[in-house]
Amino acid sequence: MTGVSVSLRINGAAVTAHVAPDLTLADFLRGDQGLKGTHIGCEEGVCGSCTVLADGETLRSCLTLAAQMDGADIATVEGFDDPAGDRLRKAFAENFAAQCGFCTAGMMAVAREFLADATVADHRNEAAIRSRLNAVVCRCTGYQAIVAAVRAAVPE
Ligand code: FES
Ligand code: FES
C-alpha cells in the first residue's frame, strides 16, 4: 500500500493514520478527521483561514502535508475548549467578531498563540494585536471587532 503512517495527537486524542504522501493537513483534518471548523480558502498560504496550532505554534494547514505531522500535537478550533478557549469564544461573541465566520477558526488560532506568547509585553496593545492578526484575512468585519475581542480575552 502506498502511503505514510503517521501517529499524532489531535485535540488531545491519539490518532494513527495511513495517509497519501500528497494529502495536505487541511484535507486530512477536514476529510479524514471530520474537523470542518478548519476552513480552506486560497490553498496557497495567503488567507490564513486554514491556520491551526501545531505544538502551540500557528501553521498553515493548506501548505503542510499530513505526512509531515508524525509526532505533532495539533489543535484545531474544535479543541479550543480550555479556559483560554472559552474566554476567546465569549469575547468573539460579545464583540461581534465573527460575521460569515470563514476566517474565525484561523483568527482564533492566531489569537491563542498571541495570548500565550510570554514574549509579548502587553497583550492589550492594539498595534501588537493587529500585527499578529495580519496573518489572517477577514473580508467582513473590518478587523476592529476582532481586535476588541482579543483585547477582551486577555486574562485580568
Ligand atoms: S487556505 Fe491556507 S492560507 Fe489560505
Ligand atoms: S468574518 Fe467573514 S471573513 Fe472574517
PDB file of C-alpha atoms and ligand atoms in Angstrom:
ATOM      1  CA  MET A   1       0.000   0.000   0.000  1.00  0.00           C
ATOM      2  CA  THR A   2       1.410   3.406  -0.929  1.00  0.00           C
ATOM      3  CA  GLY A   3       1.238   5.995   1.743  1.00  0.00           C
ATOM      4  CA  VAL A   4       2.762   7.051   5.009  1.00  0.00           C
ATOM      5  CA  SER A   5       1.872   6.056   8.538  1.00  0.00           C
ATOM      6  CA  VAL A   6       1.561   8.925  10.989  1.00  0.00           C
ATOM      7  CA  SER A   7       0.905   8.986  14.707  1.00  0.00           C
ATOM      8  CA  LEU A   8      -0.046  12.310  16.186  1.00  0.00           C
ATOM      9  CA  ARG A   9      -2.348  13.957  18.666  1.00  0.00           C
ATOM     10  CA  ILE A  10      -5.354  15.941  17.512  1.00  0.00           C
ATOM     11  CA  ASN A  11      -7.210  17.969  20.106  1.00  0.00           C
ATOM     12  CA  GLY A  12      -5.743  15.795  22.839  1.00  0.00           C
ATOM     13  CA  ALA A  13      -6.597  12.423  21.294  1.00  0.00           C
ATOM     14  CA  ALA A  14      -4.032   9.995  19.915  1.00  0.00           C
ATOM     15  CA  VAL A  15      -4.553   9.360  16.191  1.00  0.00           C
ATOM     16  CA  THR A  16      -2.767   6.894  13.936  1.00  0.00           C
ATOM     17  CA  ALA A  17      -3.488   7.017  10.219  1.00  0.00           C
ATOM     18  CA  HIS A  18      -2.189   5.909   6.862  1.00  0.00           C
ATOM     19  CA  VAL A  19      -2.132   8.929   4.536  1.00  0.00           C
ATOM     20  CA  ALA A  20      -1.316   9.605   0.925  1.00  0.00           C
ATOM     21  CA  PRO A  21       2.051  11.368   0.595  1.00  0.00           C
ATOM     22  CA  ASP A  22       0.430  14.393  -1.049  1.00  0.00           C
ATOM     23  CA  LEU A  23      -2.509  14.775   1.349  1.00  0.00           C
ATOM     24  CA  THR A  24      -2.496  18.200   2.964  1.00  0.00           C
ATOM     25  CA  LEU A  25      -3.023  18.565   6.679  1.00  0.00           C
ATOM     26  CA  ALA A  26      -6.084  20.714   5.907  1.00  0.00           C
ATOM     27  CA  ASP A  27      -7.702  17.939   3.861  1.00  0.00           C
ATOM     28  CA  PHE A  28      -6.703  15.329   6.441  1.00  0.00           C
ATOM     29  CA  LEU A  29      -8.327  17.316   9.254  1.00  0.00           C
ATOM     30  CA  ARG A  30     -11.496  18.178   7.333  1.00  0.00           C
ATOM     31  CA  GLY A  31     -11.897  14.960   5.369  1.00  0.00           C
ATOM     32  CA  ASP A  32     -10.393  12.048   7.283  1.00  0.00           C
ATOM     33  CA  GLN A  33     -10.956  13.510  10.755  1.00  0.00           C
ATOM     34  CA  GLY A  34     -14.239  15.329  10.107  1.00  0.00           C
ATOM     35  CA  LEU A  35     -12.960  18.542  11.703  1.00  0.00           C
ATOM     36  CA  LYS A  36     -14.698  21.010   9.397  1.00  0.00           C
ATOM     37  CA  GLY A  37     -14.010  24.030  11.598  1.00  0.00           C
ATOM     38  CA  THR A  38     -10.695  24.473   9.798  1.00  0.00           C
ATOM     39  CA  HIS A  39     -11.554  26.288   6.573  1.00  0.00           C
ATOM     40  CA  ILE A  40      -9.770  26.212   3.254  1.00  0.00           C
ATOM     41  CA  GLY A  41      -9.710  29.441   1.261  1.00  0.00           C
ATOM     42  CA  CYS A  42      -6.816  30.249  -1.060  1.00  0.00           C
ATOM     43  CA  GLU A  43      -4.890  26.957  -0.705  1.00  0.00           C
ATOM     44  CA  GLU A  44      -1.672  28.868  -1.289  1.00  0.00           C
ATOM     45  CA  GLY A  45      -0.698  30.151   2.117  1.00  0.00           C
ATOM     46  CA  VAL A  46      -2.110  33.661   1.824  1.00  0.00           C
ATOM     47  CA  CYS A  47      -5.520  33.911   3.508  1.00  0.00           C
ATOM     48  CA  GLY A  48      -4.768  32.138   6.794  1.00  0.00           C
ATOM     49  CA  SER A  49      -8.230  30.605   7.129  1.00  0.00           C
ATOM     50  CA  CYS A  50      -6.678  27.121   7.374  1.00  0.00           C
ATOM     51  CA  THR A  51      -4.467  28.051  10.335  1.00  0.00           C
ATOM     52  CA  VAL A  52      -4.208  25.500  13.152  1.00  0.00           C
ATOM     53  CA  LEU A  53      -1.816  25.103  16.063  1.00  0.00           C
ATOM     54  CA  ALA A  54       0.978  22.527  15.917  1.00  0.00           C
ATOM     55  CA  ASP A  55       2.835  22.169  19.204  1.00  0.00           C
ATOM     56  CA  GLY A  56       1.376  25.551  20.163  1.00  0.00           C
ATOM     57  CA  GLU A  57       2.545  27.379  17.049  1.00  0.00           C
ATOM     58  CA  THR A  58       0.398  28.529  14.162  1.00  0.00           C
ATOM     59  CA  LEU A  59       0.680  26.557  10.964  1.00  0.00           C
ATOM     60  CA  ARG A  60      -0.914  26.938   7.516  1.00  0.00           C
ATOM     61  CA  SER A  61      -2.535  23.533   7.167  1.00  0.00           C
ATOM     62  CA  CYS A  62      -3.019  24.002   3.414  1.00  0.00           C
ATOM     63  CA  LEU A  63       0.745  24.197   2.922  1.00  0.00           C
ATOM     64  CA  THR A  64       1.598  21.307   5.238  1.00  0.00           C
ATOM     65  CA  LEU A  65       1.444  17.633   4.397  1.00  0.00           C
ATOM     66  CA  ALA A  66      -0.293  15.328   6.835  1.00  0.00           C
ATOM     67  CA  ALA A  67       2.683  13.003   6.412  1.00  0.00           C
ATOM     68  CA  GLN A  68       4.920  15.666   7.965  1.00  0.00           C
ATOM     69  CA  MET A  69       2.904  15.707  11.176  1.00  0.00           C
ATOM     70  CA  ASP A  70       4.151  12.471  12.722  1.00  0.00           C
ATOM     71  CA  GLY A  71       4.601  13.125  16.448  1.00  0.00           C
ATOM     72  CA  ALA A  72       2.926  16.536  16.358  1.00  0.00           C
ATOM     73  CA  ASP A  73       0.315  17.834  18.767  1.00  0.00           C
ATOM     74  CA  ILE A  74      -2.343  19.541  16.652  1.00  0.00           C
ATOM     75  CA  ALA A  75      -5.080  21.776  17.995  1.00  0.00           C
ATOM     76  CA  THR A  76      -7.970  22.903  15.824  1.00  0.00           C
ATOM     77  CA  VAL A  77     -10.800  25.242  16.745  1.00  0.00           C
ATOM     78  CA  GLU A  78     -12.861  22.240  17.869  1.00  0.00           C
ATOM     79  CA  GLY A  79     -10.248  21.620  20.551  1.00  0.00           C
ATOM     80  CA  PHE A  80     -10.150  25.147  21.931  1.00  0.00           C
ATOM     81  CA  ASP A  81     -12.241  24.052  24.891  1.00  0.00           C
ATOM     82  CA  ASP A  82      -9.977  25.027  27.779  1.00  0.00           C
ATOM     83  CA  PRO A  83     -10.430  28.225  29.869  1.00  0.00           C
ATOM     84  CA  ALA A  84      -8.392  30.260  27.347  1.00  0.00           C
ATOM     85  CA  GLY A  85     -10.593  28.988  24.527  1.00  0.00           C
ATOM     86  CA  ASP A  86     -13.751  29.703  26.493  1.00  0.00           C
ATOM     87  CA  ARG A  87     -12.585  33.261  27.144  1.00  0.00           C
ATOM     88  CA  LEU A  88     -11.792  33.753  23.472  1.00  0.00           C
ATOM     89  CA  ARG A  89     -15.129  32.353  22.280  1.00  0.00           C
ATOM     90  CA  LYS A  90     -17.048  34.541  24.724  1.00  0.00           C
ATOM     91  CA  ALA A  91     -15.023  37.598  23.689  1.00  0.00           C
ATOM     92  CA  PHE A  92     -15.652  36.925  19.981  1.00  0.00           C
ATOM     93  CA  ALA A  93     -19.377  36.567  20.627  1.00  0.00           C
ATOM     94  CA  GLU A  94     -19.688  39.641  22.837  1.00  0.00           C
ATOM     95  CA  ASN A  95     -17.685  41.814  20.441  1.00  0.00           C
ATOM     96  CA  PHE A  96     -19.415  40.568  17.272  1.00  0.00           C
ATOM     97  CA  ALA A  97     -16.012  39.484  15.967  1.00  0.00           C
ATOM     98  CA  ALA A  98     -17.428  36.852  13.600  1.00  0.00           C
ATOM     99  CA  GLN A  99     -19.753  37.644  10.721  1.00  0.00           C
ATOM    100  CA  CYS A 100     -19.662  34.989   7.989  1.00  0.00           C
ATOM    101  CA  GLY A 101     -17.240  33.065  10.224  1.00  0.00           C
ATOM    102  CA  PHE A 102     -14.991  31.866   7.424  1.00  0.00           C
ATOM    103  CA  CYS A 103     -11.851  33.368   8.952  1.00  0.00           C
ATOM    104  CA  THR A 104     -12.811  32.744  12.578  1.00  0.00           C
ATOM    105  CA  ALA A 105     -11.017  29.437  13.224  1.00  0.00           C
ATOM    106  CA  GLY A 106      -7.808  30.877  11.795  1.00  0.00           C
ATOM    107  CA  MET A 107      -8.247  34.114  13.735  1.00  0.00           C
ATOM    108  CA  MET A 108      -8.773  32.193  16.957  1.00  0.00           C
ATOM    109  CA  ALA A 109      -5.674  30.067  16.361  1.00  0.00           C
ATOM    110  CA  VAL A 110      -3.598  33.197  15.813  1.00  0.00           C
ATOM    111  CA  ALA A 111      -5.177  34.853  18.851  1.00  0.00           C
ATOM    112  CA  ARG A 112      -4.453  31.826  21.050  1.00  0.00           C
ATOM    113  CA  GLU A 113      -0.812  31.799  20.007  1.00  0.00           C
ATOM    114  CA  PHE A 114      -0.602  35.559  20.640  1.00  0.00           C
ATOM    115  CA  LEU A 115      -2.270  35.409  24.056  1.00  0.00           C
ATOM    116  CA  ALA A 116       0.016  32.554  25.146  1.00  0.00           C
ATOM    117  CA  ASP A 117       3.167  34.293  23.923  1.00  0.00           C
ATOM    118  CA  ALA A 118       5.175  35.282  27.007  1.00  0.00           C
ATOM    119  CA  THR A 119       7.465  37.494  24.917  1.00  0.00           C
ATOM    120  CA  VAL A 120       4.617  39.952  24.228  1.00  0.00           C
ATOM    121  CA  ALA A 121       4.993  42.857  26.666  1.00  0.00           C
ATOM    122  CA  ASP A 122       1.360  43.978  26.577  1.00  0.00           C
ATOM    123  CA  HIS A 123      -1.324  41.684  25.183  1.00  0.00           C
ATOM    124  CA  ARG A 124      -3.793  44.584  25.157  1.00  0.00           C
ATOM    125  CA  ASN A 125      -1.595  46.677  22.889  1.00  0.00           C
ATOM    126  CA  GLU A 126      -3.577  47.301  19.714  1.00  0.00           C
ATOM    127  CA  ALA A 127      -0.545  47.529  17.423  1.00  0.00           C
ATOM    128  CA  ALA A 128       0.770  44.210  18.730  1.00  0.00           C
ATOM    129  CA  ILE A 129      -2.622  42.546  18.228  1.00  0.00           C
ATOM    130  CA  ARG A 130      -3.014  43.959  14.716  1.00  0.00           C
ATOM    131  CA  SER A 131       0.484  42.897  13.763  1.00  0.00           C
ATOM    132  CA  ARG A 132      -0.344  39.294  14.715  1.00  0.00           C
ATOM    133  CA  LEU A 133      -3.817  39.292  13.159  1.00  0.00           C
ATOM    134  CA  ASN A 134      -2.210  40.270   9.851  1.00  0.00           C
ATOM    135  CA  ALA A 135      -1.680  36.548   9.366  1.00  0.00           C
ATOM    136  CA  VAL A 136      -5.369  36.002   8.585  1.00  0.00           C
ATOM    137  CA  VAL A 137      -7.565  37.815   6.065  1.00  0.00           C
ATOM    138  CA  CYS A 138     -11.091  38.811   7.071  1.00  0.00           C
ATOM    139  CA  ARG A 139     -13.389  40.125   4.373  1.00  0.00           C
ATOM    140  CA  CYS A 140     -16.304  41.014   6.655  1.00  0.00           C
ATOM    141  CA  THR A 141     -15.511  42.670   9.945  1.00  0.00           C
ATOM    142  CA  GLY A 142     -13.031  45.437   9.208  1.00  0.00           C
ATOM    143  CA  TYR A 143     -10.891  43.833  11.942  1.00  0.00           C
ATOM    144  CA  GLN A 144     -11.819  46.332  14.699  1.00  0.00           C
ATOM    145  CA  ALA A 145     -14.243  43.913  16.334  1.00  0.00           C
ATOM    146  CA  ILE A 146     -11.665  41.124  16.242  1.00  0.00           C
ATOM    147  CA  VAL A 147      -9.030  43.369  17.818  1.00  0.00           C
ATOM    148  CA  ALA A 148     -11.551  44.268  20.532  1.00  0.00           C
ATOM    149  CA  ALA A 149     -12.290  40.567  21.093  1.00  0.00           C
ATOM    150  CA  VAL A 150      -8.618  39.667  21.510  1.00  0.00           C
ATOM    151  CA  ARG A 151      -8.192  42.535  23.981  1.00  0.00           C
ATOM    152  CA  ALA A 152     -11.236  41.337  25.894  1.00  0.00           C
ATOM    153  CA  ALA A 153      -9.847  37.798  26.057  1.00  0.00           C
ATOM    154  CA  VAL A 154      -6.721  38.880  27.939  1.00  0.00           C
ATOM    155  CA  PRO A 155      -6.998  37.493  31.493  1.00  0.00           C
ATOM    156  CA  GLU A 156      -7.412  40.109  34.256  1.00  0.00           C
TER     157      GLU A 156
HETATM  158  S1  FES B   1      -6.249  28.176   2.694  1.00  0.00           S
HETATM  159 FE1  FES B   1      -4.347  28.056   3.705  1.00  0.00          FE
HETATM  160  S2  FES B   1      -3.610  30.089   3.719  1.00  0.00           S
HETATM  161 FE2  FES B   1      -5.453  30.205   2.554  1.00  0.00          FE
HETATM  162  S1  FES B   2     -15.984  37.032   9.435  1.00  0.00           S
HETATM  163 FE1  FES B   2     -16.206  36.708   7.290  1.00  0.00          FE
HETATM  164  S2  FES B   2     -14.159  36.550   6.574  1.00  0.00           S
HETATM  165 FE2  FES B   2     -13.950  37.129   8.648  1.00  0.00          FE
END
